[in-house]
CSV table of C-alpha atoms in Angstrom, one decimal:
chain,number,residue,atom,x,y,z
A,1,MET,CA,-12.9,40.5,-0.7
A,2,HIS,CA,-9.8,42.5,-1.3
A,3,TYR,CA,-7.9,40.8,1.5
A,4,LEU,CA,-8.7,37.3,0.1
A,5,ARG,CA,-7.6,38.3,-3.4
A,6,GLU,CA,-4.3,39.7,-2.0
A,7,ALA,CA,-3.8,36.6,0.1
A,8,LEU,CA,-4.1,34.4,-3.1
A,9,PHE,CA,-1.8,36.7,-5.0
A,10,HIS,CA,-4.5,37.6,-7.6
A,11,THR,CA,-4.3,34.1,-9.1
A,12,ASP,CA,-6.0,34.0,-12.5
A,13,ASP,CA,-8.4,31.1,-11.6
A,14,LEU,CA,-9.9,33.1,-8.7
A,15,VAL,CA,-13.4,34.2,-9.8
A,16,ARG,CA,-15.3,37.1,-8.3
A,17,GLN,CA,-19.1,37.1,-9.1
A,18,LYS,CA,-22.0,39.2,-7.9
A,19,VAL,CA,-25.4,37.9,-7.0
A,20,SER,CA,-28.4,40.2,-7.5
A,21,VAL,CA,-30.6,40.2,-4.4
A,22,PRO,CA,-33.2,42.9,-3.7
A,23,GLY,CA,-32.2,44.9,-0.7
A,24,HIS,CA,-28.8,43.2,-0.4
A,25,THR,CA,-25.3,43.6,-1.9
A,26,SER,CA,-23.7,40.2,-2.2
A,27,GLU,CA,-20.7,38.7,-3.9
A,28,PHE,CA,-18.9,35.4,-3.8
A,29,LEU,CA,-15.4,34.1,-4.6
A,30,PHE,CA,-14.3,30.7,-5.8
A,31,LEU,CA,-11.5,29.0,-7.7
A,32,HIS,CA,-13.0,27.8,-10.9
A,33,THR,CA,-10.3,25.1,-11.2
A,34,MET,CA,-11.5,23.5,-8.0
A,35,CYS,CA,-15.3,24.1,-8.1
A,36,ASP,CA,-18.2,22.6,-10.0
A,37,GLN,CA,-19.9,25.3,-12.1
A,38,ASN,CA,-23.2,23.4,-12.1
A,39,LYS,CA,-23.2,23.2,-8.3
A,40,ILE,CA,-22.5,27.0,-8.2
A,41,ARG,CA,-25.4,27.7,-10.6
A,42,GLU,CA,-27.9,25.3,-9.0
A,43,GLU,CA,-27.0,25.6,-5.3
A,44,ILE,CA,-26.0,29.3,-5.0
A,45,ILE,CA,-27.1,31.6,-7.8
A,46,LYS,CA,-30.5,30.1,-8.5
A,47,PRO,CA,-31.8,29.8,-4.9
A,48,ILE,CA,-30.6,33.3,-4.0
A,49,SER,CA,-31.9,34.9,-7.2
A,50,GLN,CA,-35.3,33.3,-6.8
A,51,ASN,CA,-35.7,34.4,-3.2
A,52,LYS,CA,-38.5,36.8,-2.5
A,53,ASP,CA,-40.0,36.6,1.0
A,54,GLU,CA,-37.7,34.3,3.0
A,55,ASP,CA,-34.8,35.5,5.0
A,56,LEU,CA,-31.7,35.4,2.9
A,57,GLU,CA,-29.6,34.0,5.7
A,58,ASP,CA,-32.0,31.1,6.2
A,59,ILE,CA,-31.7,30.2,2.5
A,60,ILE,CA,-28.0,30.3,2.6
A,61,LEU,CA,-27.7,28.1,5.7
A,62,ALA,CA,-30.1,25.6,4.0
A,63,MET,CA,-27.3,25.1,1.3
A,64,ARG,CA,-25.1,23.2,3.8
A,65,ALA,CA,-23.2,26.5,4.3
A,66,ASN,CA,-21.2,27.4,7.4
A,67,LYS,CA,-20.5,30.8,9.0
A,68,HIS,CA,-17.0,32.0,9.4
A,69,ASP,CA,-15.4,35.2,10.6
A,70,ASP,CA,-11.7,34.0,10.5
A,71,LEU,CA,-10.4,35.0,7.1
A,72,GLU,CA,-7.3,32.8,7.4
A,73,LYS,CA,-9.5,29.8,7.8
A,74,VAL,CA,-11.6,30.9,5.0
A,75,ILE,CA,-8.5,31.0,2.7
A,76,ASP,CA,-7.8,27.3,3.5
A,77,LEU,CA,-11.4,26.4,2.8
A,78,LEU,CA,-11.3,28.4,-0.5
A,79,VAL,CA,-8.4,26.5,-1.9
A,80,LYS,CA,-10.1,23.2,-1.1
A,81,GLY,CA,-13.0,23.8,-3.4
A,82,ASN,CA,-15.5,25.9,-1.4
A,83,ALA,CA,-17.2,29.1,-2.5
A,84,VAL,CA,-17.2,32.1,-0.1
A,85,LEU,CA,-20.3,34.3,-0.1
A,86,PHE,CA,-20.2,37.8,1.4
A,87,ILE,CA,-23.2,39.9,2.2
A,88,GLU,CA,-22.8,43.6,2.8
A,89,GLY,CA,-23.4,44.5,6.5
A,90,LYS,CA,-22.7,40.9,7.8
A,91,ARG,CA,-19.7,40.3,10.0
A,92,GLU,CA,-19.5,36.7,8.9
A,93,CYS,CA,-19.1,35.1,5.5
A,94,PHE,CA,-20.7,31.9,4.3
A,95,VAL,CA,-18.6,29.0,3.0
A,96,ILE,CA,-20.5,26.6,0.7
A,97,GLU,CA,-19.0,23.3,-0.5
A,98,VAL,CA,-19.1,23.2,-4.3
A,99,LYS,CA,-16.0,21.1,-4.9
A,100,ALA,CA,-15.7,19.4,-8.3
A,101,GLU,CA,-15.5,15.6,-8.1
A,102,HIS,CA,-13.4,13.8,-10.7
A,103,ASN,CA,-13.3,10.1,-9.6
A,104,ARG,CA,-12.5,7.0,-11.5
A,105,ASN,CA,-14.7,4.0,-11.2
A,106,VAL,CA,-14.0,1.3,-8.6
A,107,THR,CA,-12.1,-1.5,-10.5
A,108,GLU,CA,-9.8,-4.3,-9.6
A,109,PRO,CA,-6.2,-3.2,-8.8
A,110,ASN,CA,-3.8,-4.1,-11.5
A,111,ASN,CA,-1.0,-4.9,-9.0
A,112,GLU,CA,-3.1,-7.3,-6.9
A,113,LYS,CA,-5.2,-9.4,-9.2
A,114,ILE,CA,-6.8,-12.6,-7.8
A,115,VAL,CA,-8.7,-15.5,-9.3
A,116,GLU,CA,-11.6,-15.7,-6.9
A,117,GLY,CA,-13.1,-13.3,-4.5
A,118,SER,CA,-14.0,-9.6,-4.5
A,119,HIS,CA,-12.7,-7.5,-7.5
A,120,GLU,CA,-13.1,-4.1,-5.8
A,121,GLY,CA,-10.2,-1.8,-5.5
A,122,PHE,CA,-9.5,1.5,-3.8
A,123,VAL,CA,-9.4,4.8,-5.8
A,124,GLU,CA,-7.9,8.2,-5.2
A,125,ASN,CA,-10.9,9.5,-3.3
A,126,ILE,CA,-10.6,8.8,0.4
A,127,SER,CA,-14.4,9.1,1.0
A,128,ILE,CA,-15.1,6.3,-1.5
A,129,ASN,CA,-12.4,4.2,0.1
A,130,LEU,CA,-13.9,4.6,3.5
A,131,GLN,CA,-17.3,3.8,2.1
A,132,LEU,CA,-15.9,0.5,0.6
A,133,VAL,CA,-14.6,-0.4,4.1
A,134,ARG,CA,-17.7,0.6,6.0
A,135,LYS,CA,-19.9,-1.3,3.5
A,136,HIS,CA,-18.4,-4.6,4.7
A,137,ILE,CA,-18.0,-3.7,8.4
A,138,GLU,CA,-21.3,-2.2,9.5
A,139,ASN,CA,-20.1,-1.9,13.0
A,140,ARG,CA,-20.3,1.0,15.4
A,141,ASN,CA,-16.8,0.0,16.7
A,142,LEU,CA,-15.2,1.1,13.4
A,143,VAL,CA,-13.4,4.3,14.2
A,144,VAL,CA,-12.0,6.8,11.7
A,145,ARG,CA,-9.5,9.5,12.8
A,146,ARG,CA,-8.6,12.4,10.5
A,147,TYR,CA,-5.4,14.3,10.1
A,148,ARG,CA,-4.1,17.2,7.9
A,149,LEU,CA,-0.5,16.5,6.8
A,150,GLY,CA,2.0,18.6,4.9
A,151,ASN,CA,2.6,22.3,5.6
A,152,ASP,CA,2.1,23.1,1.9
A,153,THR,CA,0.0,20.3,0.6
A,154,LYS,CA,-2.3,19.9,3.6
A,155,ILE,CA,-3.7,16.5,2.4
A,156,GLU,CA,-6.3,14.6,4.4
A,157,ALA,CA,-5.1,11.3,6.0
A,158,VAL,CA,-7.1,8.9,8.1
A,159,ILE,CA,-6.4,5.9,10.3
A,160,VAL,CA,-9.1,3.2,10.6
A,161,TYR,CA,-9.4,0.6,13.3
A,162,LEU,CA,-11.9,-1.4,15.4
A,163,GLN,CA,-12.2,0.1,18.8
A,164,ASN,CA,-13.1,-3.2,20.5
A,165,LEU,CA,-10.2,-5.1,18.8
A,166,ALA,CA,-7.2,-2.8,18.2
A,167,ASN,CA,-4.7,-2.5,21.0
A,168,PRO,CA,-5.0,1.0,22.6
A,169,GLY,CA,-1.3,1.3,22.9
A,170,LEU,CA,-0.9,0.6,19.1
A,171,VAL,CA,-3.4,3.3,18.2
A,172,GLU,CA,-1.8,5.8,20.5
A,173,GLU,CA,1.7,5.0,19.0
A,174,VAL,CA,0.4,5.4,15.5
A,175,ASP,CA,-1.3,8.7,16.4
A,176,ARG,CA,1.9,10.0,18.1
A,177,ARG,CA,4.0,9.3,15.1
A,178,ILE,CA,1.6,10.9,12.7
A,179,GLN,CA,1.2,13.9,14.9
A,180,ASN,CA,5.0,14.3,14.9
A,181,ILE,CA,5.3,14.6,11.1
A,182,ASP,CA,6.5,18.1,10.2
A,183,ALA,CA,7.0,18.3,6.5
A,184,ASP,CA,6.0,20.5,3.6
A,185,ASN,CA,5.5,17.9,0.9
A,186,ILE,CA,3.2,15.1,1.9
A,187,THR,CA,1.2,14.0,-1.2
A,188,ALA,CA,0.5,10.2,-0.7
A,189,SER,CA,0.4,7.5,1.9
A,190,GLU,CA,3.8,6.2,0.7
A,191,PHE,CA,5.3,9.6,1.9
A,192,ILE,CA,3.8,9.1,5.4
A,193,GLU,CA,5.3,5.6,5.6
A,194,GLU,CA,8.9,6.8,5.6
A,195,TYR,CA,8.1,9.1,8.6
A,196,ILE,CA,6.5,6.5,10.8
A,197,GLU,CA,8.3,3.2,10.1
A,198,ASP,CA,10.6,1.8,12.7
A,199,ALA,CA,13.7,1.1,10.6
A,200,PRO,CA,13.8,3.4,7.5
A,201,PHE,CA,17.2,1.9,6.3
A,202,SER,CA,16.1,-1.7,6.5
A,203,PRO,CA,15.8,-3.5,3.1
A,204,PHE,CA,12.4,-5.0,4.3
A,205,PRO,CA,9.1,-3.1,4.2
A,206,GLN,CA,7.5,-2.7,7.6
A,207,LEU,CA,4.1,-1.6,6.5
A,208,LEU,CA,1.9,-3.7,4.2
A,209,HIS,CA,0.7,-1.8,1.0
A,210,THR,CA,-2.6,-2.8,-0.5
A,211,GLU,CA,-5.2,-1.5,-2.9
A,212,ARG,CA,-7.8,-4.1,-1.9
A,213,PRO,CA,-10.6,-3.4,0.5
A,214,ASP,CA,-11.0,-7.1,1.4
A,215,ARG,CA,-7.4,-7.2,2.5
A,216,VAL,CA,-7.8,-4.1,4.7
A,217,ILE,CA,-11.0,-5.6,6.2
A,218,GLY,CA,-9.4,-8.9,7.0
A,219,ASN,CA,-6.5,-7.1,8.8
A,220,LEU,CA,-8.9,-4.7,10.7
A,221,LEU,CA,-10.7,-7.8,12.0
A,222,GLU,CA,-7.4,-9.1,13.4
A,223,GLY,CA,-6.9,-5.9,15.4
A,224,ARG,CA,-4.6,-4.0,13.0
A,225,VAL,CA,-4.7,-0.4,11.9
A,226,ALA,CA,-5.1,0.9,8.3
A,227,LEU,CA,-3.8,4.2,7.1
A,228,MET,CA,-5.2,6.0,4.0
A,229,ALA,CA,-4.5,9.3,2.4
A,230,GLU,CA,-6.4,11.5,-0.1
A,231,GLY,CA,-5.1,11.2,-3.6
A,232,SER,CA,-3.6,7.7,-3.1
A,233,PRO,CA,-5.4,4.4,-3.8
A,234,THR,CA,-2.9,2.6,-1.5
A,235,ALA,CA,-3.7,1.8,2.1
A,236,LEU,CA,-1.0,1.0,4.7
A,237,ILE,CA,-1.6,-1.8,7.2
A,238,LEU,CA,0.3,-1.9,10.4
A,239,PRO,CA,1.8,-3.6,12.2
A,240,ALA,CA,3.1,-6.0,9.5
A,241,THR,CA,5.1,-9.2,9.7
A,242,PHE,CA,7.3,-10.9,7.2
A,243,PHE,CA,4.8,-13.6,6.5
A,244,SER,CA,1.9,-11.1,5.9
A,245,PHE,CA,3.6,-10.1,2.7
A,246,TYR,CA,3.3,-13.6,1.4
A,247,GLN,CA,-0.4,-13.9,2.0
A,248,SER,CA,-3.1,-13.1,-0.5
A,249,PRO,CA,-6.9,-13.0,-0.5
A,250,ASP,CA,-6.7,-15.9,-2.9
A,251,ASP,CA,-5.6,-18.1,0.0
A,252,TYR,CA,-9.0,-17.8,1.6
A,253,SER,CA,-11.0,-18.2,-1.6
A,254,PHE,CA,-9.5,-21.6,-2.2
A,255,ARG,CA,-9.9,-24.6,0.1
A,256,SER,CA,-7.3,-24.9,2.9
A,257,LEU,CA,-5.2,-27.6,1.1
A,258,GLN,CA,-4.9,-25.6,-2.1
A,259,GLY,CA,-4.4,-22.3,-0.2
A,260,SER,CA,-1.6,-23.8,1.9
A,261,PHE,CA,0.1,-25.3,-1.1
A,262,ILE,CA,0.1,-21.9,-3.0
A,263,ARG,CA,1.4,-20.1,0.2
A,264,LEU,CA,4.2,-22.7,0.6
A,265,ILE,CA,5.3,-22.1,-3.0
A,266,ARG,CA,5.4,-18.3,-2.3
A,267,VAL,CA,7.6,-18.7,0.8
A,268,PHE,CA,9.8,-21.2,-1.0
A,269,SER,CA,10.2,-18.6,-3.8
A,270,PHE,CA,11.9,-16.3,-1.2
A,271,VAL,CA,14.7,-18.8,-0.7
A,272,ILE,CA,15.0,-19.4,-4.5
A,273,ALA,CA,15.1,-15.7,-5.4
A,274,ILE,CA,17.8,-14.9,-2.8
A,275,ALA,CA,20.0,-18.0,-2.8
A,276,LEU,CA,19.8,-19.7,-6.2
A,277,PRO,CA,22.2,-17.4,-8.2
A,278,ALA,CA,24.6,-17.4,-5.2
A,279,TYR,CA,24.4,-21.2,-5.0
A,280,TYR,CA,25.3,-21.6,-8.7
A,281,ILE,CA,28.2,-19.2,-8.4
A,282,ALA,CA,29.6,-21.0,-5.3
A,283,VAL,CA,29.3,-24.4,-7.0
A,284,VAL,CA,30.9,-23.4,-10.3
A,285,SER,CA,33.7,-21.4,-8.5
A,286,PHE,CA,34.5,-23.5,-5.5
A,287,HIS,CA,32.4,-26.7,-5.0
A,288,TYR,CA,32.4,-28.8,-8.1
A,289,GLU,CA,32.2,-31.9,-6.0
A,290,VAL,CA,28.5,-31.3,-5.1
A,291,ILE,CA,27.5,-31.6,-8.8
A,292,PRO,CA,26.1,-35.1,-9.7
A,293,GLN,CA,28.4,-37.0,-12.0
A,294,ASP,CA,25.8,-37.0,-14.9
A,295,LEU,CA,25.6,-33.2,-14.8
A,296,LEU,CA,29.3,-32.5,-14.3
A,297,LEU,CA,30.3,-32.8,-18.0
A,298,PRO,CA,27.4,-30.8,-19.4
A,299,ILE,CA,28.0,-27.9,-16.9
A,300,LYS,CA,31.7,-28.0,-17.5
A,301,SER,CA,31.3,-27.8,-21.3
A,302,SER,CA,28.9,-24.9,-20.8
A,303,VAL,CA,31.2,-22.8,-18.7
A,304,GLU,CA,34.7,-23.7,-19.8
A,305,HIS,CA,34.7,-21.3,-22.8
A,306,ILE,CA,33.2,-18.3,-20.9
A,307,PRO,CA,35.9,-15.7,-20.5
A,308,TYR,CA,34.5,-14.1,-17.3
A,309,PRO,CA,34.0,-15.5,-13.8
A,310,PRO,CA,30.5,-16.6,-12.8
A,311,ILE,CA,29.9,-13.5,-10.7
A,312,LEU,CA,30.3,-11.2,-13.7
A,313,GLU,CA,28.0,-13.5,-15.7
A,314,ALA,CA,25.3,-13.4,-13.0
A,315,LEU,CA,25.6,-9.6,-12.5
A,316,PHE,CA,25.4,-9.0,-16.2
A,317,MET,CA,22.2,-11.1,-16.6
A,318,GLU,CA,20.6,-9.9,-13.4
A,319,LEU,CA,21.0,-6.3,-14.4
A,320,THR,CA,19.7,-7.1,-17.9
A,321,ILE,CA,16.6,-8.7,-16.4
A,322,GLU,CA,16.1,-5.6,-14.2
A,323,LEU,CA,16.5,-3.3,-17.2
A,324,LEU,CA,14.0,-5.3,-19.2
A,325,ARG,CA,11.5,-5.2,-16.3
A,326,GLU,CA,11.8,-1.5,-15.9
A,327,ALA,CA,11.4,-1.0,-19.7
A,328,GLY,CA,8.3,-3.2,-19.7
A,329,ILE,CA,6.7,-1.1,-16.9
A,330,ARG,CA,7.5,2.3,-18.4
A,331,LEU,CA,6.5,1.6,-22.0
A,332,PRO,CA,2.8,1.4,-23.1
A,333,GLY,CA,1.1,-1.9,-22.4
A,334,PRO,CA,1.3,-3.8,-25.7
A,335,VAL,CA,4.8,-2.4,-26.4
A,336,GLY,CA,6.0,-3.2,-22.9
A,337,GLN,CA,4.9,-6.9,-23.1
A,338,THR,CA,6.6,-7.2,-26.5
A,339,ILE,CA,9.9,-5.8,-25.2
A,340,GLY,CA,9.8,-8.1,-22.1
A,341,ILE,CA,9.2,-11.3,-24.1
A,342,VAL,CA,11.2,-10.6,-27.3
A,343,GLY,CA,14.0,-8.7,-25.5
A,344,GLY,CA,14.5,-11.6,-23.1
A,345,LEU,CA,14.5,-14.2,-25.9
A,346,VAL,CA,16.7,-12.3,-28.2
A,347,ILE,CA,19.3,-11.2,-25.6
A,348,GLY,CA,19.4,-14.6,-24.0
A,349,ASP,CA,20.0,-16.4,-27.2
A,350,ALA,CA,22.5,-13.8,-28.4
A,351,VAL,CA,24.7,-13.8,-25.3
A,352,VAL,CA,24.9,-17.6,-25.3
A,353,LYS,CA,25.9,-17.7,-28.9
A,354,ALA,CA,28.4,-15.0,-28.4
A,355,GLY,CA,30.0,-17.0,-25.6
A,356,LEU,CA,29.5,-14.3,-22.9
A,357,VAL,CA,27.1,-16.3,-20.7
A,358,SER,CA,26.6,-20.0,-20.2
A,359,ASN,CA,23.3,-21.9,-20.8
A,360,ALA,CA,23.2,-22.9,-17.1
A,361,MET,CA,23.4,-19.2,-16.0
A,362,ILE,CA,20.4,-18.3,-18.3
A,363,ILE,CA,18.3,-21.0,-16.6
A,364,VAL,CA,19.4,-19.9,-13.1
A,365,VAL,CA,18.6,-16.2,-13.8
A,366,ALA,CA,15.2,-17.1,-15.4
A,367,LEU,CA,14.2,-19.2,-12.4
A,368,THR,CA,15.3,-16.4,-10.0
A,369,ALA,CA,13.3,-13.8,-11.9
A,370,ILE,CA,10.2,-15.9,-11.9
A,371,ALA,CA,10.6,-16.7,-8.1
A,372,SER,CA,10.9,-12.9,-7.3
A,373,PHE,CA,7.7,-12.1,-9.2
A,374,VAL,CA,5.7,-14.8,-7.2
A,375,VAL,CA,5.5,-12.5,-4.2
A,376,PRO,CA,2.0,-10.8,-3.9
A,377,SER,CA,3.6,-7.6,-2.5
A,378,HIS,CA,5.5,-5.4,-4.9
A,379,GLU,CA,7.5,-3.9,-2.0
A,380,MET,CA,8.7,-7.3,-0.7
A,381,SER,CA,9.5,-8.4,-4.3
A,382,ALA,CA,11.7,-5.3,-4.7
A,383,SER,CA,13.5,-6.1,-1.4
A,384,VAL,CA,14.2,-9.7,-2.5
A,385,ARG,CA,15.6,-8.6,-5.9
A,386,MET,CA,17.9,-6.2,-4.1
A,387,LEU,CA,19.1,-8.6,-1.5
A,388,ARG,CA,20.3,-11.3,-3.9
A,389,PHE,CA,23.2,-9.1,-5.1
A,390,PRO,CA,25.1,-9.0,-1.8
A,391,VAL,CA,24.5,-12.7,-1.4
A,392,MET,CA,25.9,-13.3,-4.9
A,393,ILE,CA,29.0,-11.3,-4.0
A,394,ALA,CA,29.5,-13.2,-0.8
A,395,ALA,CA,29.2,-16.5,-2.6
A,396,SER,CA,31.8,-15.4,-5.2
A,397,LEU,CA,34.3,-14.6,-2.5
A,398,PHE,CA,33.8,-17.3,0.1
A,399,GLY,CA,31.7,-20.0,-1.6
A,400,PHE,CA,29.1,-21.8,0.6
A,401,MET,CA,30.6,-20.1,3.7
A,402,GLY,CA,29.7,-16.7,2.2
A,403,ILE,CA,26.1,-17.9,1.5
A,404,VAL,CA,25.7,-19.2,5.0
A,405,PHE,CA,27.0,-16.0,6.6
A,406,SER,CA,25.0,-13.7,4.4
A,407,LEU,CA,21.8,-15.6,5.0
A,408,LEU,CA,22.6,-15.7,8.7
A,409,ILE,CA,22.9,-11.9,8.7
A,410,ILE,CA,19.6,-11.6,7.0
A,411,LEU,CA,18.0,-13.9,9.5
A,412,ILE,CA,19.4,-12.0,12.5
A,413,HIS,CA,18.1,-8.8,11.0
A,414,LEU,CA,14.6,-10.3,10.5
A,415,CYS,CA,14.6,-11.5,14.1
A,416,LYS,CA,15.7,-8.1,15.4
A,417,LEU,CA,13.4,-6.0,13.3
A,418,GLU,CA,10.1,-4.7,14.7
A,419,SER,CA,7.0,-3.0,13.3
A,420,PHE,CA,5.2,-0.8,15.8
A,421,GLY,CA,6.4,-3.0,18.7
A,422,THR,CA,5.5,-6.3,16.9
A,423,PRO,CA,8.3,-8.7,16.2
A,424,TYR,CA,8.8,-8.7,12.4
A,425,PHE,CA,9.6,-12.4,12.1
A,426,ALA,CA,6.7,-13.7,14.4
A,427,PRO,CA,5.5,-16.3,14.9
A,428,VAL,CA,8.9,-17.9,14.1
A,429,ALA,CA,10.8,-15.5,16.4
A,430,PRO,CA,9.5,-15.4,19.0
A,431,PHE,CA,8.1,-18.9,18.4
A,432,ARG,CA,4.3,-19.1,18.8
A,433,TRP,CA,2.9,-22.4,17.8
A,434,LYS,CA,-0.7,-21.4,17.9
A,435,ASP,CA,-0.1,-18.6,15.3
A,436,TRP,CA,1.2,-21.1,12.8
A,437,LYS,CA,-2.4,-21.9,11.8
A,438,ASP,CA,-2.5,-19.1,9.4
A,439,THR,CA,1.1,-18.3,8.5
A,440,ILE,CA,3.1,-20.6,6.2
A,441,ILE,CA,0.0,-22.8,5.8
A,442,ARG,CA,-3.7,-22.1,6.2
A,443,LEU,CA,-5.9,-24.4,8.2
A,444,PRO,CA,-9.6,-24.7,7.5
A,445,GLN,CA,-11.7,-21.7,8.5
A,446,TRP,CA,-13.5,-23.6,11.3
A,447,MET,CA,-10.1,-24.2,13.0
A,448,LEU,CA,-9.1,-20.5,12.9
A,449,ASN,CA,-10.8,-19.7,16.1
A,450,GLN,CA,-8.0,-17.5,17.5
A,451,ARG,CA,-6.7,-14.3,16.1
A,452,SER,CA,-3.0,-13.8,15.5
A,453,ASN,CA,-1.1,-12.5,18.6
A,454,ASP,CA,1.1,-10.2,16.4
A,455,PRO,CA,-0.9,-6.9,16.8
A,456,ALA,CA,-1.8,-7.8,20.4
A,457,PRO,CA,-5.6,-7.5,19.9
A,458,GLN,CA,-7.9,-7.0,22.8
A,459,LYS,CA,-9.7,-10.2,21.9
A,460,LEU,CA,-7.7,-13.2,20.9
A,461,VAL,CA,-10.6,-15.7,20.6
A,462,GLN,CA,-12.8,-15.3,17.6
A,463,GLU,CA,-16.5,-16.0,18.3
A,464,ARG,CA,-17.1,-18.7,15.7
A,465,PRO,CA,-18.3,-22.2,16.4
A,466,SER,CA,-16.0,-25.1,15.7
A,467,ARG,CA,-17.0,-27.9,13.3
A,468,GLU,CA,-17.7,-30.3,16.2
A,469,GLU,CA,-20.1,-27.7,17.8
A,470,LYS,CA,-21.9,-27.3,14.4
A,471,GLN,CA,-22.3,-31.1,14.1
A,472,THR,CA,-23.6,-31.4,17.7
A,473,ASP,CA,-26.2,-28.6,17.0
A,474,GLU,CA,-27.3,-30.5,13.9
């Protein structure tokens, strides 16, 4: 007892309590900030105090207790919410789990809302998250591997995959990268991401973040691996491709035509968000000849009295939009919405009347902001918003040539990038025609009889009858 108290530096939340047992001297230690007082009273004190004839050790072992004689290991268990019971004369102590549980209810994630489909979302408890996954995949091939990460934090992390689908090489590579993490401060799955991704300085995210169990389940059934950590409601899906960030569970809730149309809009929004401000700057600065004659005079009258070049206009408005967005996120809900709407209207109207920004630039910046928010993934949305600034600068220096070269550099980077050995821009590069069934568009479910080749699953063909087979059976 003295050794444990010294090892924890006599912290004030360490409680030492005696239990009266005839013929025995027993005491136990626990951290009251980590333990449930009701569990201690009902599962430790009450059964031991009421014992009369039974062997005390048998009663303790019936409480889901484990024997330990390594005090260093006992210290680790103590700080995780266990009570440690000592009996005079015994060489082992008993560790009883009485951890306090403070969990929020399973609700829909605020960042990934959908119209139709499941409205369940992950929470900060990893056991609940695993239960949400296993509830929908009642399969003995579902494997969970546990890790302890962080020399100081020692949080629990898991990888989840289907043994009969996930590529063994992929699982081994994920395991190797996680095992090689040597850091003191690991508190969430996002921390782990930076240690295991292929290109940490790439502007594009290489692991898909999600708080939706249905999204994790869909990717597990394609042969991918999911990574979760205690204390974080976010699961990481790997490997990820560029087009996976533009897919949403909504695409599968709607019929294929509607789902394909919505997905095409999202992919088109990537081009708008990156290239539209740059295109406007290049046209106004260098290429007036591409403007239709009917629009030439209105645009000329809009920009001729602006004292700054178009690049400064665009940078000023884009930075203003980013400031309003951050303010809307950080402020309380009702206030944040008011600031976003009123701030945008007031500032937009004021800068136009002051002659600092043209009307056309306001329209361009508004369309660009809307297009960047269409992306279902917050990480990809942030990447798109960041990339449009260098494209705008290139357009202001070299016009259309600058846009072409900057987009070409982005395309080359996308083709070169990999995520755990999977080409990031697949199935475009390398070109795989069969994988286009569920990429930019989504064909009907009865035609999706083959899994994507991106994660190299053990089984490519999905065992589902085609529509013709169903009609033949009928």
